[in-house]
Amino acid sequence: MSPTPDNNPGFGTRAVHAGQRPDPTTGAIMPPIYQTSTYVQPELGRHLGYEYARVQNPTREALEGNIAALEGGAHGIAFASGLSAIEAVIKLLDAGDHVVSEENTYGGTNRMFNKVLSRLGVEFTFVDTRDPDQVRAALRPRTRLVHVETPTNPMMRLCDLEQMATIAHEGDALLMVDNTFATPFNQRPLERGADIVAHSTTKYLNGHSDVIGGMLVVDDDDLADRIHFVRKSTGAVPGPMDAWLVLRGTKTLHLRMRAHNENGMAVARFLEDHPASVAVFYPGLESHPQHELAARQMDGFTGMVSMELGSGERAKAFVDRTHLFALAESLGGVESMIGVPALMTHASVPEDRRAFMGVTDGLVRLSVGVEEIGDLLDDLDRALKEL
Ligand code: P1T
């Protein structure tokens, strides 16, 4: 049976063990990669619990059990990407239903809502979820979902999860929280009343920049059944190799996040004190306007740091000059990355909306990796001096 201790094991123990057991045939300590599309049935009308790999796959199920245990939910449902996970939740709705979404989400989420799903008749209102009154005022009789990110990508804005859950539930809507930036090591939305946690597992959960993947975690059995139905009916499942790679990643999530949190804080403090920076956005800094909420709601502040350099020219000069910080989209890998959201991850957001939220051409986003902090600070210092 499962080696998973069931006497309330700690986070790191769950990260290593939850969802897994030694392979019943060989005792293999890692779940095998069940690279198969179908399963032979002993006779018509009887199967071994596995019919077709879009619907069931043991490697994927191990990953789902693992991440569900980290978020403190009963069900994990894996997807081919973070966006397909979020999309599946919208597919629970009908044309004419309404969603209230944080305005400063990942640009691709905004693009999917605005340019794809709204064409199918689901209506979206975008608000600043830092302000609960804006969320409350946006609710309509047919609002079925409130979607938030906290911290947001890339402005590192927060919303109060308990407040969001109360408001959504008053309006008979579900609360979905994209927990990609925080990870369950730092923040567990289900404990604060959220109904659905969404992840791009592409990021910290996998942690090694070699997979695109997504995950939803829910506690409610009926909601899980409805999401499973959408997934099997529409098909955005991850392959078994990718599920296995993410599972290998989550085993060290607690070790990596401690290092990301520590390095993120050190980089944020360094940049805040640096004369070249106009502003630094990091919830762990006392200067962050929502630091008190961050300290209450989060156990750590991640490796994501954004900074304003004052102009697009300065931002370009900076990101072109770092060596250890690789110029790339994505985040959450062990290697440090840097980018200019207005030209990269958020280019699809209309310019006036970007400007309104502070996603200027001079905004630089850093995903601080787990390299030696002295080397990372040297890299930033040298590139900033060359500006
Ligand atoms: O790329 P995909 O696995 O589909 O995940 C989309 C997604 C969802 N939610 C958040 C908060 C994200 O940051 C992302 C993807 N983000 C990037 C690629 C990026 O560089 O910001």
CSV table of C-alpha atoms and ligand atoms in Angstrom, one decimal:
chain,number,residue,atom,x,y,z
A,1,MET,CA,0.0,0.0,0.0
A,2,SER,CA,0.9,3.6,-0.1
A,3,PRO,CA,3.9,4.7,2.0
A,4,THR,CA,2.2,8.1,2.4
A,5,PRO,CA,2.0,8.7,6.1
A,6,ASP,CA,-1.6,9.6,6.9
A,7,ASN,CA,-1.0,11.1,10.4
A,8,ASN,CA,-1.0,14.7,9.1
A,9,PRO,CA,2.4,14.7,7.4
A,10,GLY,CA,4.2,18.0,6.8
A,11,PHE,CA,4.5,19.8,3.5
A,12,GLY,CA,7.9,18.3,2.5
A,13,THR,CA,6.8,14.8,3.4
A,14,ARG,CA,3.7,15.2,1.2
A,15,ALA,CA,5.8,16.7,-1.6
A,16,VAL,CA,8.0,13.6,-1.7
A,17,HIS,CA,5.3,10.9,-1.1
A,18,ALA,CA,1.7,12.0,-1.6
A,19,GLY,CA,-0.2,10.3,-4.5
A,20,GLN,CA,2.4,7.6,-4.9
A,21,ARG,CA,3.1,4.0,-3.9
A,22,PRO,CA,5.7,1.5,-5.0
A,23,ASP,CA,4.8,-0.1,-8.3
A,24,PRO,CA,2.8,-3.2,-7.4
A,25,THR,CA,4.6,-5.4,-10.0
A,26,THR,CA,8.3,-4.5,-9.4
A,27,GLY,CA,8.4,-2.2,-6.3
A,28,ALA,CA,9.8,0.6,-8.4
A,29,ILE,CA,10.0,3.6,-6.1
A,30,MET,CA,9.1,6.1,-8.9
A,31,PRO,CA,5.7,5.6,-10.5
A,32,PRO,CA,6.3,4.2,-14.0
A,33,ILE,CA,5.6,6.3,-17.1
A,34,TYR,CA,2.5,4.5,-18.4
A,35,GLN,CA,3.2,5.5,-22.0
A,36,THR,CA,0.1,3.9,-23.5
A,37,SER,CA,-3.0,5.2,-25.2
A,38,THR,CA,-5.3,2.3,-24.2
A,39,TYR,CA,-5.7,-0.7,-21.9
A,40,VAL,CA,-6.7,-4.3,-22.7
A,41,GLN,CA,-10.0,-5.3,-21.2
A,42,PRO,CA,-10.3,-8.9,-19.9
A,43,GLU,CA,-13.8,-9.2,-21.3
A,44,LEU,CA,-16.6,-7.0,-22.7
A,45,GLY,CA,-18.1,-5.0,-19.9
A,46,ARG,CA,-15.2,-5.5,-17.5
A,47,HIS,CA,-12.0,-3.5,-17.2
A,48,LEU,CA,-9.3,-2.9,-14.6
A,49,GLY,CA,-10.3,0.7,-13.9
A,50,TYR,CA,-8.5,1.9,-17.0
A,51,GLU,CA,-10.2,2.2,-20.4
A,52,TYR,CA,-8.6,4.9,-22.5
A,53,ALA,CA,-5.7,7.3,-21.6
A,54,ARG,CA,-7.6,10.5,-22.2
A,55,VAL,CA,-9.8,9.4,-19.3
A,56,GLN,CA,-7.4,7.6,-17.0
A,57,ASN,CA,-3.6,7.3,-16.7
A,58,PRO,CA,-1.8,6.1,-13.6
A,59,THR,CA,1.2,8.4,-14.0
A,60,ARG,CA,-1.1,11.4,-14.3
A,61,GLU,CA,-3.1,10.2,-11.3
A,62,ALA,CA,0.1,10.1,-9.2
A,63,LEU,CA,0.8,13.7,-10.1
A,64,GLU,CA,-2.8,14.7,-9.4
A,65,GLY,CA,-2.8,13.1,-6.0
A,66,ASN,CA,0.5,14.7,-5.2
A,67,ILE,CA,-0.5,18.3,-6.0
A,68,ALA,CA,-3.9,17.9,-4.5
A,69,ALA,CA,-2.2,17.0,-1.2
A,70,LEU,CA,0.0,20.0,-1.4
A,71,GLU,CA,-2.9,22.4,-1.9
A,72,GLY,CA,-5.0,20.6,0.7
A,73,GLY,CA,-7.8,19.5,-1.7
A,74,ALA,CA,-9.4,16.2,-2.3
A,75,HIS,CA,-9.0,16.2,-6.1
A,76,GLY,CA,-6.3,17.2,-8.6
A,77,ILE,CA,-7.2,17.3,-12.3
A,78,ALA,CA,-4.2,17.7,-14.6
A,79,PHE,CA,-4.2,19.5,-18.0
A,80,ALA,CA,-1.9,20.0,-20.9
A,81,SER,CA,-1.2,23.6,-20.0
A,82,GLY,CA,-2.1,26.2,-17.4
A,83,LEU,CA,-4.3,28.0,-19.9
A,84,SER,CA,-6.2,24.8,-20.7
A,85,ALA,CA,-6.8,24.2,-17.0
A,86,ILE,CA,-8.3,27.7,-16.6
A,87,GLU,CA,-10.3,27.2,-19.9
A,88,ALA,CA,-11.8,24.0,-18.6
A,89,VAL,CA,-13.4,25.9,-15.7
A,90,ILE,CA,-15.0,28.4,-18.1
A,91,LYS,CA,-16.4,25.4,-20.0
A,92,LEU,CA,-18.5,24.6,-16.9
A,93,LEU,CA,-20.4,27.8,-17.8
A,94,ASP,CA,-23.1,28.4,-20.3
A,95,ALA,CA,-23.4,31.2,-22.9
A,96,GLY,CA,-24.8,34.3,-21.2
A,97,ASP,CA,-23.0,33.5,-17.9
A,98,HIS,CA,-20.7,36.1,-16.5
A,99,VAL,CA,-17.2,36.0,-15.0
A,100,VAL,CA,-15.5,38.7,-12.9
A,101,SER,CA,-11.7,38.5,-13.4
A,102,GLU,CA,-8.8,40.3,-12.0
A,103,GLU,CA,-7.5,42.7,-14.7
A,104,ASN,CA,-3.8,42.1,-14.1
A,105,THR,CA,-3.6,38.4,-14.9
A,106,TYR,CA,-1.0,36.7,-17.1
A,107,GLY,CA,-1.5,38.3,-20.5
A,108,GLY,CA,-2.4,34.9,-22.1
A,109,THR,CA,-5.3,34.5,-19.6
A,110,ASN,CA,-6.6,37.9,-20.5
A,111,ARG,CA,-6.3,37.1,-24.2
A,112,MET,CA,-8.2,33.8,-23.8
A,113,PHE,CA,-11.0,35.5,-21.9
A,114,ASN,CA,-11.2,38.6,-24.2
A,115,LYS,CA,-10.5,37.2,-27.6
A,116,VAL,CA,-11.6,33.6,-27.5
A,117,LEU,CA,-14.1,32.7,-24.8
A,118,SER,CA,-16.1,35.9,-24.9
A,119,ARG,CA,-16.8,35.1,-28.6
A,120,LEU,CA,-18.6,32.0,-27.4
A,121,GLY,CA,-21.0,34.0,-25.3
A,122,VAL,CA,-19.5,34.0,-21.8
A,123,GLU,CA,-19.2,37.6,-20.5
A,124,PHE,CA,-16.2,39.0,-18.6
A,125,THR,CA,-15.8,42.0,-16.5
A,126,PHE,CA,-12.2,43.0,-15.5
A,127,VAL,CA,-11.6,44.7,-12.1
A,128,ASP,CA,-8.9,45.5,-9.7
A,129,THR,CA,-9.4,42.8,-7.0
A,130,ARG,CA,-7.3,44.7,-4.5
A,131,ASP,CA,-10.5,46.6,-4.0
A,132,PRO,CA,-13.3,44.3,-2.8
A,133,ASP,CA,-15.9,47.0,-3.6
A,134,GLN,CA,-15.0,46.7,-7.3
A,135,VAL,CA,-15.6,43.0,-7.2
A,136,ARG,CA,-18.9,43.3,-5.4
A,137,ALA,CA,-20.1,46.0,-7.7
A,138,ALA,CA,-19.3,43.8,-10.8
A,139,LEU,CA,-21.4,40.9,-9.7
A,140,ARG,CA,-24.5,40.2,-11.8
A,141,PRO,CA,-27.3,37.7,-11.4
A,142,ARG,CA,-25.5,35.4,-13.9
A,143,THR,CA,-22.0,35.8,-12.4
A,144,ARG,CA,-20.8,32.2,-11.9
A,145,LEU,CA,-17.1,32.7,-11.3
A,146,VAL,CA,-14.7,35.2,-9.7
A,147,HIS,CA,-11.1,34.6,-11.1
A,148,VAL,CA,-8.1,36.1,-9.3
A,149,GLU,CA,-4.4,35.9,-9.3
A,150,THR,CA,-2.4,36.8,-6.2
A,151,PRO,CA,0.3,37.9,-6.5
A,152,THR,CA,-0.6,39.1,-10.0
A,153,ASN,CA,1.6,38.7,-13.0
A,154,PRO,CA,3.6,41.0,-13.3
A,155,MET,CA,2.6,43.8,-10.9
A,156,MET,CA,2.7,41.6,-7.8
A,157,ARG,CA,-0.6,43.0,-6.6
A,158,LEU,CA,-2.5,41.0,-4.0
A,159,CYS,CA,-6.1,40.4,-3.2
A,160,ASP,CA,-7.5,39.2,0.2
A,161,LEU,CA,-8.5,35.6,-0.5
A,162,GLU,CA,-10.9,35.3,2.4
A,163,GLN,CA,-12.7,38.5,1.3
A,164,MET,CA,-12.8,37.3,-2.3
A,165,ALA,CA,-14.4,34.0,-1.2
A,166,THR,CA,-17.0,35.8,0.9
A,167,ILE,CA,-18.0,38.1,-1.9
A,168,ALA,CA,-18.1,35.3,-4.6
A,169,HIS,CA,-20.2,33.1,-2.4
A,170,GLU,CA,-22.6,35.9,-1.5
A,171,GLY,CA,-23.2,36.2,-5.2
A,172,ASP,CA,-23.5,32.4,-5.6
A,173,ALA,CA,-20.3,32.3,-7.7
A,174,LEU,CA,-17.3,30.1,-7.4
A,175,LEU,CA,-13.8,31.6,-6.5
A,176,MET,CA,-11.0,30.4,-8.7
A,177,VAL,CA,-7.4,31.4,-7.7
A,178,ASP,CA,-4.5,31.1,-10.0
A,179,ASN,CA,-1.8,30.1,-7.5
A,180,THR,CA,1.0,29.8,-10.0
A,181,PHE,CA,3.1,32.7,-8.6
A,182,ALA,CA,2.8,31.8,-4.9
A,183,THR,CA,2.7,27.9,-5.1
A,184,PRO,CA,1.1,25.9,-2.3
A,185,PHE,CA,4.4,26.1,-0.3
A,186,ASN,CA,3.7,29.9,0.2
A,187,GLN,CA,-0.1,30.1,-0.1
A,188,ARG,CA,-3.0,27.6,0.1
A,189,PRO,CA,-6.2,29.3,-1.3
A,190,LEU,CA,-8.6,26.4,-0.4
A,191,GLU,CA,-7.8,27.0,3.3
A,192,ARG,CA,-9.1,30.5,2.8
A,193,GLY,CA,-12.4,29.6,1.2
A,194,ALA,CA,-11.5,29.3,-2.5
A,195,ASP,CA,-13.3,26.7,-4.6
A,196,ILE,CA,-10.8,26.0,-7.3
A,197,VAL,CA,-7.0,26.4,-7.4
A,198,ALA,CA,-5.4,26.7,-10.9
A,199,HIS,CA,-1.8,26.2,-11.7
A,200,SER,CA,0.5,26.5,-14.6
A,201,THR,CA,2.7,23.6,-13.6
A,202,THR,CA,5.0,24.8,-16.3
A,203,LYS,CA,6.4,27.1,-13.6
A,204,TYR,CA,7.5,26.5,-10.0
A,205,LEU,CA,5.7,23.1,-9.6
A,206,ASN,CA,7.8,21.5,-12.3
A,207,GLY,CA,10.6,23.9,-11.7
A,208,HIS,CA,13.0,22.8,-14.3
A,209,SER,CA,11.7,24.6,-17.5
A,210,ASP,CA,11.2,21.4,-19.5
A,211,VAL,CA,7.4,20.9,-19.5
A,212,ILE,CA,4.2,22.8,-20.3
A,213,GLY,CA,1.4,21.7,-18.0
A,214,GLY,CA,-1.6,22.7,-15.9
A,215,MET,CA,-3.5,21.6,-12.8
A,216,LEU,CA,-6.8,22.3,-11.1
A,217,VAL,CA,-7.3,21.4,-7.4
A,218,VAL,CA,-10.8,21.3,-5.8
A,219,ASP,CA,-12.2,19.8,-2.7
A,220,ASP,CA,-15.8,19.4,-3.7
A,221,ASP,CA,-16.6,16.0,-5.2
A,222,ASP,CA,-19.4,17.2,-7.5
A,223,LEU,CA,-17.2,20.0,-8.8
A,224,ALA,CA,-14.4,17.5,-9.5
A,225,ASP,CA,-16.8,15.3,-11.4
A,226,ARG,CA,-18.0,18.2,-13.6
A,227,ILE,CA,-14.4,19.2,-14.3
A,228,HIS,CA,-13.4,15.6,-15.1
A,229,PHE,CA,-16.4,15.5,-17.5
A,230,VAL,CA,-15.2,18.6,-19.3
A,231,ARG,CA,-11.7,17.2,-19.5
A,232,LYS,CA,-12.6,13.8,-20.9
A,233,SER,CA,-15.1,15.5,-23.3
A,234,THR,CA,-12.6,18.1,-24.6
A,235,GLY,CA,-9.3,16.3,-24.2
A,236,ALA,CA,-6.6,18.7,-23.0
A,237,VAL,CA,-4.7,16.1,-21.0
A,238,PRO,CA,-0.9,16.1,-20.4
A,239,GLY,CA,1.1,13.2,-21.7
A,240,PRO,CA,2.5,10.6,-19.2
A,241,MET,CA,6.1,11.7,-19.6
A,242,ASP,CA,5.2,15.3,-18.8
A,243,ALA,CA,3.1,14.2,-15.8
A,244,TRP,CA,6.1,12.2,-14.6
A,245,LEU,CA,8.5,15.1,-15.0
A,246,VAL,CA,6.3,17.4,-13.0
A,247,LEU,CA,6.0,14.8,-10.3
A,248,ARG,CA,9.7,14.6,-10.1
A,249,GLY,CA,9.7,18.4,-9.8
A,250,THR,CA,7.1,18.6,-7.0
A,251,LYS,CA,9.2,16.2,-4.9
A,252,THR,CA,11.7,19.1,-4.3
A,253,LEU,CA,9.2,21.9,-4.3
A,254,HIS,CA,9.7,22.7,-0.6
A,255,LEU,CA,13.5,22.8,-1.1
A,256,ARG,CA,13.4,25.0,-4.2
A,257,MET,CA,10.8,27.4,-2.8
A,258,ARG,CA,12.9,28.1,0.3
A,259,ALA,CA,15.7,29.1,-2.0
A,260,HIS,CA,13.5,31.1,-4.4
A,261,ASN,CA,11.9,32.9,-1.4
A,262,GLU,CA,15.3,33.7,0.1
A,263,ASN,CA,16.9,34.8,-3.2
A,264,GLY,CA,13.8,36.7,-4.2
A,265,MET,CA,13.9,38.7,-1.0
A,266,ALA,CA,17.6,39.4,-1.4
A,267,VAL,CA,17.2,40.6,-5.0
A,268,ALA,CA,14.2,42.8,-4.1
A,269,ARG,CA,16.1,44.5,-1.3
A,270,PHE,CA,19.1,45.0,-3.5
A,271,LEU,CA,17.1,46.5,-6.3
A,272,GLU,CA,15.1,48.7,-3.9
A,273,ASP,CA,18.3,50.2,-2.6
A,274,HIS,CA,19.8,50.6,-6.1
A,275,PRO,CA,19.9,54.2,-7.5
A,276,ALA,CA,19.0,53.0,-11.0
A,277,SER,CA,15.6,51.6,-10.0
A,278,VAL,CA,12.5,53.8,-9.9
A,279,ALA,CA,10.3,51.3,-8.0
A,280,VAL,CA,10.4,47.6,-7.0
A,281,PHE,CA,7.3,45.5,-6.6
A,282,TYR,CA,7.7,42.6,-4.2
A,283,PRO,CA,5.2,41.7,-1.5
A,284,GLY,CA,8.0,40.8,1.0
A,285,LEU,CA,9.2,44.4,1.1
A,286,GLU,CA,7.8,46.6,3.8
A,287,SER,CA,7.4,49.3,1.1
A,288,HIS,CA,4.8,47.1,-0.8
A,289,PRO,CA,1.5,48.7,-0.1
A,290,GLN,CA,-0.1,45.3,0.7
A,291,HIS,CA,2.8,44.0,2.8
A,292,GLU,CA,0.6,43.5,5.8
A,293,LEU,CA,-1.8,41.3,3.8
A,294,ALA,CA,1.1,39.4,2.3
A,295,ALA,CA,2.5,38.6,5.7
A,296,ARG,CA,-0.9,37.4,6.9
A,297,GLN,CA,-1.9,35.4,3.8
A,298,MET,CA,1.5,34.0,2.5
A,299,ASP,CA,4.2,32.0,4.2
A,300,GLY,CA,6.9,33.3,1.8
A,301,PHE,CA,7.0,35.8,-1.1
A,302,THR,CA,8.4,33.7,-4.0
A,303,GLY,CA,11.2,34.5,-6.4
A,304,MET,CA,9.2,36.9,-8.6
A,305,VAL,CA,10.3,40.5,-8.5
A,306,SER,CA,9.2,43.4,-10.8
A,307,MET,CA,11.0,46.7,-11.1
A,308,GLU,CA,10.4,50.0,-13.0
A,309,LEU,CA,13.4,51.4,-14.8
A,310,GLY,CA,11.7,54.5,-16.1
A,311,SER,CA,11.9,53.9,-19.9
A,312,GLY,CA,11.7,51.2,-22.5
A,313,GLU,CA,15.3,52.0,-23.6
A,314,ARG,CA,16.6,51.5,-20.1
A,315,ALA,CA,14.6,48.3,-19.7
A,316,LYS,CA,16.0,46.9,-23.0
A,317,ALA,CA,19.6,47.9,-22.1
A,318,PHE,CA,19.3,46.1,-18.8
A,319,VAL,CA,17.8,42.8,-20.0
A,320,ASP,CA,20.2,42.7,-22.9
A,321,ARG,CA,23.2,43.0,-20.4
A,322,THR,CA,22.4,40.4,-17.8
A,323,HIS,CA,24.2,37.0,-18.3
A,324,LEU,CA,22.9,34.8,-15.5
A,325,PHE,CA,19.4,36.2,-15.8
A,326,ALA,CA,18.4,34.7,-19.2
A,327,LEU,CA,16.1,36.8,-21.4
A,328,ALA,CA,13.1,34.5,-21.7
A,329,GLU,CA,9.3,34.2,-21.3
A,330,SER,CA,8.2,31.9,-18.4
A,331,LEU,CA,9.2,31.8,-14.8
A,332,GLY,CA,9.7,29.5,-11.8
A,333,GLY,CA,12.6,27.4,-13.1
A,334,VAL,CA,15.8,26.8,-11.1
A,335,GLU,CA,17.5,29.2,-13.5
A,336,SER,CA,17.0,32.9,-13.2
A,337,MET,CA,15.1,34.7,-16.0
A,338,ILE,CA,14.4,38.2,-17.0
A,339,GLY,CA,11.9,39.9,-19.3
A,340,VAL,CA,10.0,43.0,-20.3
A,341,PRO,CA,6.3,42.1,-19.9
A,342,ALA,CA,4.9,44.9,-22.1
A,343,LEU,CA,6.9,43.4,-25.1
A,344,MET,CA,6.7,39.7,-24.1
A,345,THR,CA,4.2,38.0,-21.7
A,346,HIS,CA,1.7,40.9,-21.8
A,347,ALA,CA,2.1,42.1,-25.3
A,348,SER,CA,-1.5,40.9,-26.1
A,349,VAL,CA,-3.0,43.2,-23.5
A,350,PRO,CA,-4.2,46.5,-25.1
A,351,GLU,CA,-1.7,49.3,-24.6
A,352,ASP,CA,-4.0,51.6,-22.7
A,353,ARG,CA,-4.9,48.7,-20.3
A,354,ARG,CA,-1.3,48.0,-19.7
A,355,ALA,CA,-0.5,51.6,-19.0
A,356,PHE,CA,-3.4,51.8,-16.6
A,357,MET,CA,-2.1,48.9,-14.6
A,358,GLY,CA,1.6,50.0,-14.6
A,359,VAL,CA,2.8,47.5,-17.1
A,360,THR,CA,5.0,50.1,-18.8
A,361,ASP,CA,7.7,49.6,-21.4
A,362,GLY,CA,10.2,50.3,-18.6
A,363,LEU,CA,8.8,47.5,-16.3
A,364,VAL,CA,11.2,44.5,-16.0
A,365,ARG,CA,10.2,41.2,-14.4
A,366,LEU,CA,12.7,38.9,-12.8
A,367,SER,CA,12.2,35.2,-12.0
A,368,VAL,CA,14.9,34.7,-9.4
A,369,GLY,CA,16.3,31.2,-9.6
A,370,VAL,CA,18.3,29.2,-7.0
A,371,GLU,CA,21.8,30.1,-8.1
A,372,GLU,CA,24.2,31.5,-5.5
A,373,ILE,CA,22.8,34.9,-4.5
A,374,GLY,CA,26.2,36.6,-4.7
A,375,ASP,CA,26.5,35.7,-8.4
A,376,LEU,CA,23.0,36.9,-9.1
A,377,LEU,CA,23.5,40.2,-7.4
A,378,ASP,CA,26.8,40.7,-9.2
A,379,ASP,CA,25.1,40.0,-12.5
A,380,LEU,CA,22.3,42.6,-11.8
A,381,ASP,CA,24.8,45.2,-10.4
A,382,ARG,CA,27.1,45.0,-13.4
A,383,ALA,CA,24.2,45.3,-15.9
A,384,LEU,CA,22.7,48.2,-14.0
A,385,LYS,CA,26.0,50.0,-13.8
A,386,GLU,CA,26.3,49.7,-17.6
A,387,LEU,CA,23.0,51.5,-18.2
B,1,P1T,O1,1.9,28.6,-20.2
B,1,P1T,P1,0.8,27.8,-19.5
B,1,P1T,O2,1.3,26.6,-18.8
B,1,P1T,O3,-0.4,27.6,-20.4
B,1,P1T,O4,0.3,28.8,-18.3
B,1,P1T,C1,-0.4,30.0,-18.4
B,1,P1T,C2,-0.2,30.8,-17.2
B,1,P1T,C3,-1.3,30.8,-16.3
B,1,P1T,N1,-1.2,31.5,-15.2
B,1,P1T,C4,-0.1,32.3,-14.9
B,1,P1T,C5,-0.1,33.1,-13.6
B,1,P1T,C6,1.0,32.3,-15.7
B,1,P1T,O5,2.1,33.1,-15.4
B,1,P1T,C7,0.9,31.6,-17.0
B,1,P1T,C8,2.0,31.6,-17.9
B,1,P1T,N2,2.9,32.6,-17.8
B,1,P1T,C9,4.0,32.9,-18.6
B,1,P1T,C10,4.4,32.1,-19.6
B,1,P1T,C11,4.9,34.0,-18.2
B,1,P1T,O6,6.0,34.2,-18.6
B,1,P1T,O7,4.3,34.9,-17.4
